[in-house]
XYZ file of C-alpha atoms in Angstrom:
313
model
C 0.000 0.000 0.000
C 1.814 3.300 -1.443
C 1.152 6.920 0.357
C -2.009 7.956 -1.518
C -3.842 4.659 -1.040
C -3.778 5.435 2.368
C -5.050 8.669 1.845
C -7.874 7.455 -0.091
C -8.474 4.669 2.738
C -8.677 8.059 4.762
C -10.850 10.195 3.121
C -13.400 6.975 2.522
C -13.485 7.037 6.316
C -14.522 10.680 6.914
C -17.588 12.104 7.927
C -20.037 14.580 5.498
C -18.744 17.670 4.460
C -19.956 20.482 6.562
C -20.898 23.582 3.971
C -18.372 25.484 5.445
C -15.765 22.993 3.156
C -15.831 23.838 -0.457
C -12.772 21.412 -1.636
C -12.053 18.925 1.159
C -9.282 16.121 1.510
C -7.585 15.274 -1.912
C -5.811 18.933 -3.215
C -2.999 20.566 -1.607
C -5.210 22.620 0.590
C -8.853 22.172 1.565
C -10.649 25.612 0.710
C -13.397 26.559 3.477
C -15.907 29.936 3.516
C -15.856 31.435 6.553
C -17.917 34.512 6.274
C -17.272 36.870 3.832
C -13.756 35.323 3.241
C -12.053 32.138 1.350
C -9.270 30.398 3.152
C -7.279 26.934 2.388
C -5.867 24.911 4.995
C -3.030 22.487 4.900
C -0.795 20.833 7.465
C 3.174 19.047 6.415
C 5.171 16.994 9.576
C 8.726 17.057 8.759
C 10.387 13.653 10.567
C 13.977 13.026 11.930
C 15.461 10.169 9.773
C 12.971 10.359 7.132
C 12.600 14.142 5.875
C 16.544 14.979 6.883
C 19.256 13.522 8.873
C 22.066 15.164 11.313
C 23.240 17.735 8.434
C 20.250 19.353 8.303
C 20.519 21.811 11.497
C 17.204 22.487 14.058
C 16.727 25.636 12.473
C 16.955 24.808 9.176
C 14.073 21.956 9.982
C 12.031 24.674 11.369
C 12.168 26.961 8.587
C 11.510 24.031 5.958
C 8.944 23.276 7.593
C 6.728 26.829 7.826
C 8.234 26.862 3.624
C 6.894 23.455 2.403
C 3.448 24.738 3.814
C 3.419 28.227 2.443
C 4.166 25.867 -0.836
C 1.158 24.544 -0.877
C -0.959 27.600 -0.003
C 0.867 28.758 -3.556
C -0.242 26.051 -5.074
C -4.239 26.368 -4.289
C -3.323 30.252 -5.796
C -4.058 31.447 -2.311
C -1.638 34.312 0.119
C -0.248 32.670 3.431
C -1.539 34.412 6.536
C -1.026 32.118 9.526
C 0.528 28.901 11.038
C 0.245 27.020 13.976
C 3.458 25.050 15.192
C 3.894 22.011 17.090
C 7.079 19.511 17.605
C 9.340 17.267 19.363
C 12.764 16.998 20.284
C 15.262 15.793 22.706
C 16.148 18.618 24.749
C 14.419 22.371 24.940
C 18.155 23.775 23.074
C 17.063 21.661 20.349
C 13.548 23.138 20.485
C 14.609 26.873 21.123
C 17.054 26.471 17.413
C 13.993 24.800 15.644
C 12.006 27.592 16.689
C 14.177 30.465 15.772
C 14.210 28.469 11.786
C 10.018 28.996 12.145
C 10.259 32.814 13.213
C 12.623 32.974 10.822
C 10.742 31.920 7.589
C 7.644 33.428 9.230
C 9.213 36.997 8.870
C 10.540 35.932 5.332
C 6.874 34.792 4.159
C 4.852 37.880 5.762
C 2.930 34.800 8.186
C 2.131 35.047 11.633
C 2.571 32.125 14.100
C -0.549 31.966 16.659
C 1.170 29.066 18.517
C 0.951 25.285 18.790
C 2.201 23.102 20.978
C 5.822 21.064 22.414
C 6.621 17.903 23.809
C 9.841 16.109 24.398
C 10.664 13.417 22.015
C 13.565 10.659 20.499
C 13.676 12.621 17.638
C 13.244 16.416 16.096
C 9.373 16.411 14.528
C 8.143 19.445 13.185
C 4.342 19.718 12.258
C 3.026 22.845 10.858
C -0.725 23.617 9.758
C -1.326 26.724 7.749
C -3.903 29.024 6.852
C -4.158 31.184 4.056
C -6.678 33.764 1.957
C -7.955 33.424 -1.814
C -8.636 36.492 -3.508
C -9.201 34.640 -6.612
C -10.911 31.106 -7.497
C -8.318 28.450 -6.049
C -6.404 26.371 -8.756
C -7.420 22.922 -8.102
C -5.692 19.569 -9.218
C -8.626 18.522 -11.183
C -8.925 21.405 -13.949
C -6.564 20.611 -16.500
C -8.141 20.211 -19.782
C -6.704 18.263 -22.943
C -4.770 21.375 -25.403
C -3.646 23.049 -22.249
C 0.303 23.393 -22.085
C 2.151 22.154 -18.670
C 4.781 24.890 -17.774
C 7.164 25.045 -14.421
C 8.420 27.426 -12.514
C 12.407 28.283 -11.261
C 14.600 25.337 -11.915
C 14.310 21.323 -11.404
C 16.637 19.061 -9.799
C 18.810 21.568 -7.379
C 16.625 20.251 -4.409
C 17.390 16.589 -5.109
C 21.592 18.027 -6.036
C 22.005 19.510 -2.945
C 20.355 16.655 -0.947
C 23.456 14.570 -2.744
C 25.577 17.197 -1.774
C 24.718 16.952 1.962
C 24.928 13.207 2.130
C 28.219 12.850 0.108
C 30.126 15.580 1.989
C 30.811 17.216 -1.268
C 31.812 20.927 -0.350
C 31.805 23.908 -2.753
C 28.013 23.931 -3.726
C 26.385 25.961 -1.106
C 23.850 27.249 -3.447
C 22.527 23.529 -4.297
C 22.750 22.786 -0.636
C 20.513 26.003 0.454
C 17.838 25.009 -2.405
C 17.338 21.698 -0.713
C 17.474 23.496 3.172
C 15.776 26.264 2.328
C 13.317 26.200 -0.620
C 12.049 28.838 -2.346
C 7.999 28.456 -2.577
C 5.898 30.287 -5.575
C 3.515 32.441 -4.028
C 3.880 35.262 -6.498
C 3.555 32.937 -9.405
C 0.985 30.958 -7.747
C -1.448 34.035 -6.730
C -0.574 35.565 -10.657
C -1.785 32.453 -11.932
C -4.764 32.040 -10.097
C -5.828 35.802 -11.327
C -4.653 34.819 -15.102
C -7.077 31.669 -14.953
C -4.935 28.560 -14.926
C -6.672 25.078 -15.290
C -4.409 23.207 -12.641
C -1.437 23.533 -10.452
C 0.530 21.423 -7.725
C 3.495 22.329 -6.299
C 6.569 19.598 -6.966
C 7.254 18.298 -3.664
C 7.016 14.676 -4.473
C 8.903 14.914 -7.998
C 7.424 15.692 -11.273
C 6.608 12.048 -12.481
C 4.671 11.363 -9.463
C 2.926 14.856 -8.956
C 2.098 15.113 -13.014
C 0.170 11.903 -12.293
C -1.713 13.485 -9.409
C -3.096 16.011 -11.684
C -3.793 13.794 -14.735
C -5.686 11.846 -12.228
C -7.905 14.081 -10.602
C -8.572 15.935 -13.916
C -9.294 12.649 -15.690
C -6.807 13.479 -18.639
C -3.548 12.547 -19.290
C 0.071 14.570 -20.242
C 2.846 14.174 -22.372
C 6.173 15.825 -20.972
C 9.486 16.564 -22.711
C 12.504 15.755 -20.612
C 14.875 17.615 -23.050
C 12.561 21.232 -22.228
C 12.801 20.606 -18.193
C 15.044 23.504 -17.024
C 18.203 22.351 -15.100
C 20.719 24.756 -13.917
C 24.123 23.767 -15.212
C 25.299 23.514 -11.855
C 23.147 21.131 -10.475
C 23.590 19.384 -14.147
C 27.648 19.694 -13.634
C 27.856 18.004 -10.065
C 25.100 15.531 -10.563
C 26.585 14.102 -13.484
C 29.978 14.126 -11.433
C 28.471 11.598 -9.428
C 27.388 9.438 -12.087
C 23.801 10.162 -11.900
C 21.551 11.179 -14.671
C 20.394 15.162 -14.159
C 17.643 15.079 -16.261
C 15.844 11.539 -14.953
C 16.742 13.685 -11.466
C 14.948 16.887 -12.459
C 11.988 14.391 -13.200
C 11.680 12.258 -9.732
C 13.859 13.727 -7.076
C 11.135 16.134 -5.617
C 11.369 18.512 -2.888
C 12.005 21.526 -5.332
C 8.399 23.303 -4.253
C 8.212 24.707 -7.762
C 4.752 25.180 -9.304
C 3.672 22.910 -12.642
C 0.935 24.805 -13.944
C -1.642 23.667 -16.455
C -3.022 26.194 -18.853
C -3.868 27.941 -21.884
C -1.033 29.242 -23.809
C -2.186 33.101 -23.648
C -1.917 32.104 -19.666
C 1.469 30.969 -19.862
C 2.780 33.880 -21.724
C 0.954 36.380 -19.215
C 2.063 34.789 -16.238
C 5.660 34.701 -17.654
C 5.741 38.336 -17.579
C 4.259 38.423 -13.676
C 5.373 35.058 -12.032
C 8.667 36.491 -10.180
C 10.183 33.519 -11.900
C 11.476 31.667 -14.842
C 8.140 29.667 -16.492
C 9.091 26.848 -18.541
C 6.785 25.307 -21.155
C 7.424 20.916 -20.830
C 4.537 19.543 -22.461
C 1.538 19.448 -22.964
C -2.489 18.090 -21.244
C -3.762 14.737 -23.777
C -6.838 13.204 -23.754
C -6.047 10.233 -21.536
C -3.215 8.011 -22.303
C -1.489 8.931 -18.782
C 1.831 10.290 -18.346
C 3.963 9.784 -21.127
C 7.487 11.234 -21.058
C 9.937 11.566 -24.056
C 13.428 12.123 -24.493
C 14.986 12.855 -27.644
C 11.623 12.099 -29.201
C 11.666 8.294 -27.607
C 9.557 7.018 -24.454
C 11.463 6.820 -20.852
C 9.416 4.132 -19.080
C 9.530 3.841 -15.114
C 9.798 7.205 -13.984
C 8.291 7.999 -10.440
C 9.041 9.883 -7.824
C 9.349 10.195 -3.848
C 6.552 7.783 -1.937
C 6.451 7.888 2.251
C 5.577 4.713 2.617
C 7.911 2.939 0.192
C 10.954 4.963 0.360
C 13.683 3.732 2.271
């Protein structure tokens, strides 16, 4: 049983929607009306062992943590407002440095921390549930519509370089090594294309092959991707291929770069281009089923997939 069968196992489980819960369990956010307002909701748990191991420091794993939220909020389209904060670690020194990463990329994000909750624990756990505020129709998973193009934002692959840059205790590639510490999330580009009227969006925190499929799944369609168009920087290309890995099939399933894929029209593409606060990248294209196909060098690359919680080891 992979990650998102237990998810569906889940969401089979829970109780009726309340009207207050426009898009519940299955996007990157939910999306509730309170009043006269529109938020989305999400909560991420980074995990000692599993997310990041002794080179990642406590407040590095704090500030991840508040960014991989704020992610997602960008991917729904939506402006991140607030977080709650809860953890465990070993010793209150280790809790004190996690906290100062939070405040940290609180102030960096413009979101305010209302609080949460501490405990002691074996290991440093960091859970983090976010609110944020639409002031345009959310971007759901499900809207992507055969003839739309599939574009990214920033750069693929850095993440997944500097996470071999930390393990192999290669030094000299500090930039790499920050993407994968410290991402970047899209919340310009995200809100921009909200307002310009994308179909679909997800952010890439599980790799491209695997979140492409989330989309094509939800929308009922299917996507066929270039790997030749999918922008790598040359350093991550230079020092990946320097340890006899492939940078492209990287850029494609190493996830954790919390860039946007976007689905839309190409009029959208080329507005939000000029408005994103980053690089957009046409890959490919939405099909009319047929799943995701990926070519390279105009031939099919089978077995592509990226990061799963349940199966990775």
């Amino acid at each position: 049983m992979n990650e998102f069968e237990v998810i569906r196992r889940i969401s089979g489980d829970l109780p009726r929607t309340p009207p207050e819960v426009l898009v519940p369990v299955g996007d990157d956010c939910a999306v509730l009306r309170l009043g006269d307002r529109t938020w989305v909701a999400a909560s991420d748990m980074l995990v000692a062992g599993n997310h990041f191991k002794g080179w990642a420091s406590p407040e590095d794993v704090g500030y991840k943590a508040v960014a991989v939220n704020v992610s997602d909020v960008a991917a729904m389209g939506g402006i991140p407002r607030f977080v709650l904060v809860s953890g465990g670690a070993p010793d209150p020194e280790t809790t004190l440095c996690c906290m100062r990463g939070v405040l940290e990329a609180c102030e960096e994000f413009g979101v305010y921390p209302l609080g949460g909750d501490t405990t002691r624990s074996g290991a440093l756990t960091v859970d983090v549930a976010i609110l944020g505020e639409l002031d345009a129709p959310p971007v759901l998973r499900s809207g992507a519509k055969p003839g739309d193009l599939l574009a990214v934002t920033g750069e693929l692959g850095a993440s997944a370089a500097g996470l071999l840059a930390l393990e192999s205790g290669a030094s000299g590639h500090e930039r790499l090594v920050r993407k994968h510490l410290r991402p970047t999330p899209r919340v310009e580009a995200g809100n921009a294309a909200a307002r310009l009227g994308a179909g679909a969006m997800i952010d890439l925190s599980d790799g491209l092959a695997s979140d492409a499929r989330h989309v094509c799944e939800r929308s009922g369609a299917g996507c066929r991707m270039d790997l030749d168009l999918l922008p790598v920087a040359e350093d991550a290309r230079e020092f990946i291929e320097s340890l006899g890995h492939d940078p492209v099939v990287l850029a494609a399933t190493g996830g954790e770069d919390y860039e946007l894929l976007i689905s839309a029209p190409e009029h959208v593409l080329r507005a939000l281009a000029e408005s994103a606060g980053a690089p957009v990248t046409t890959i490919g294209e939405v099909t009319d089923g047929g799943g995701v196909v990926f070519l390279r060098g105009g031939e099919v690359v089978e077995s592509l997939s990226g990061w799963d919680h349940f199966r990775a080891t």
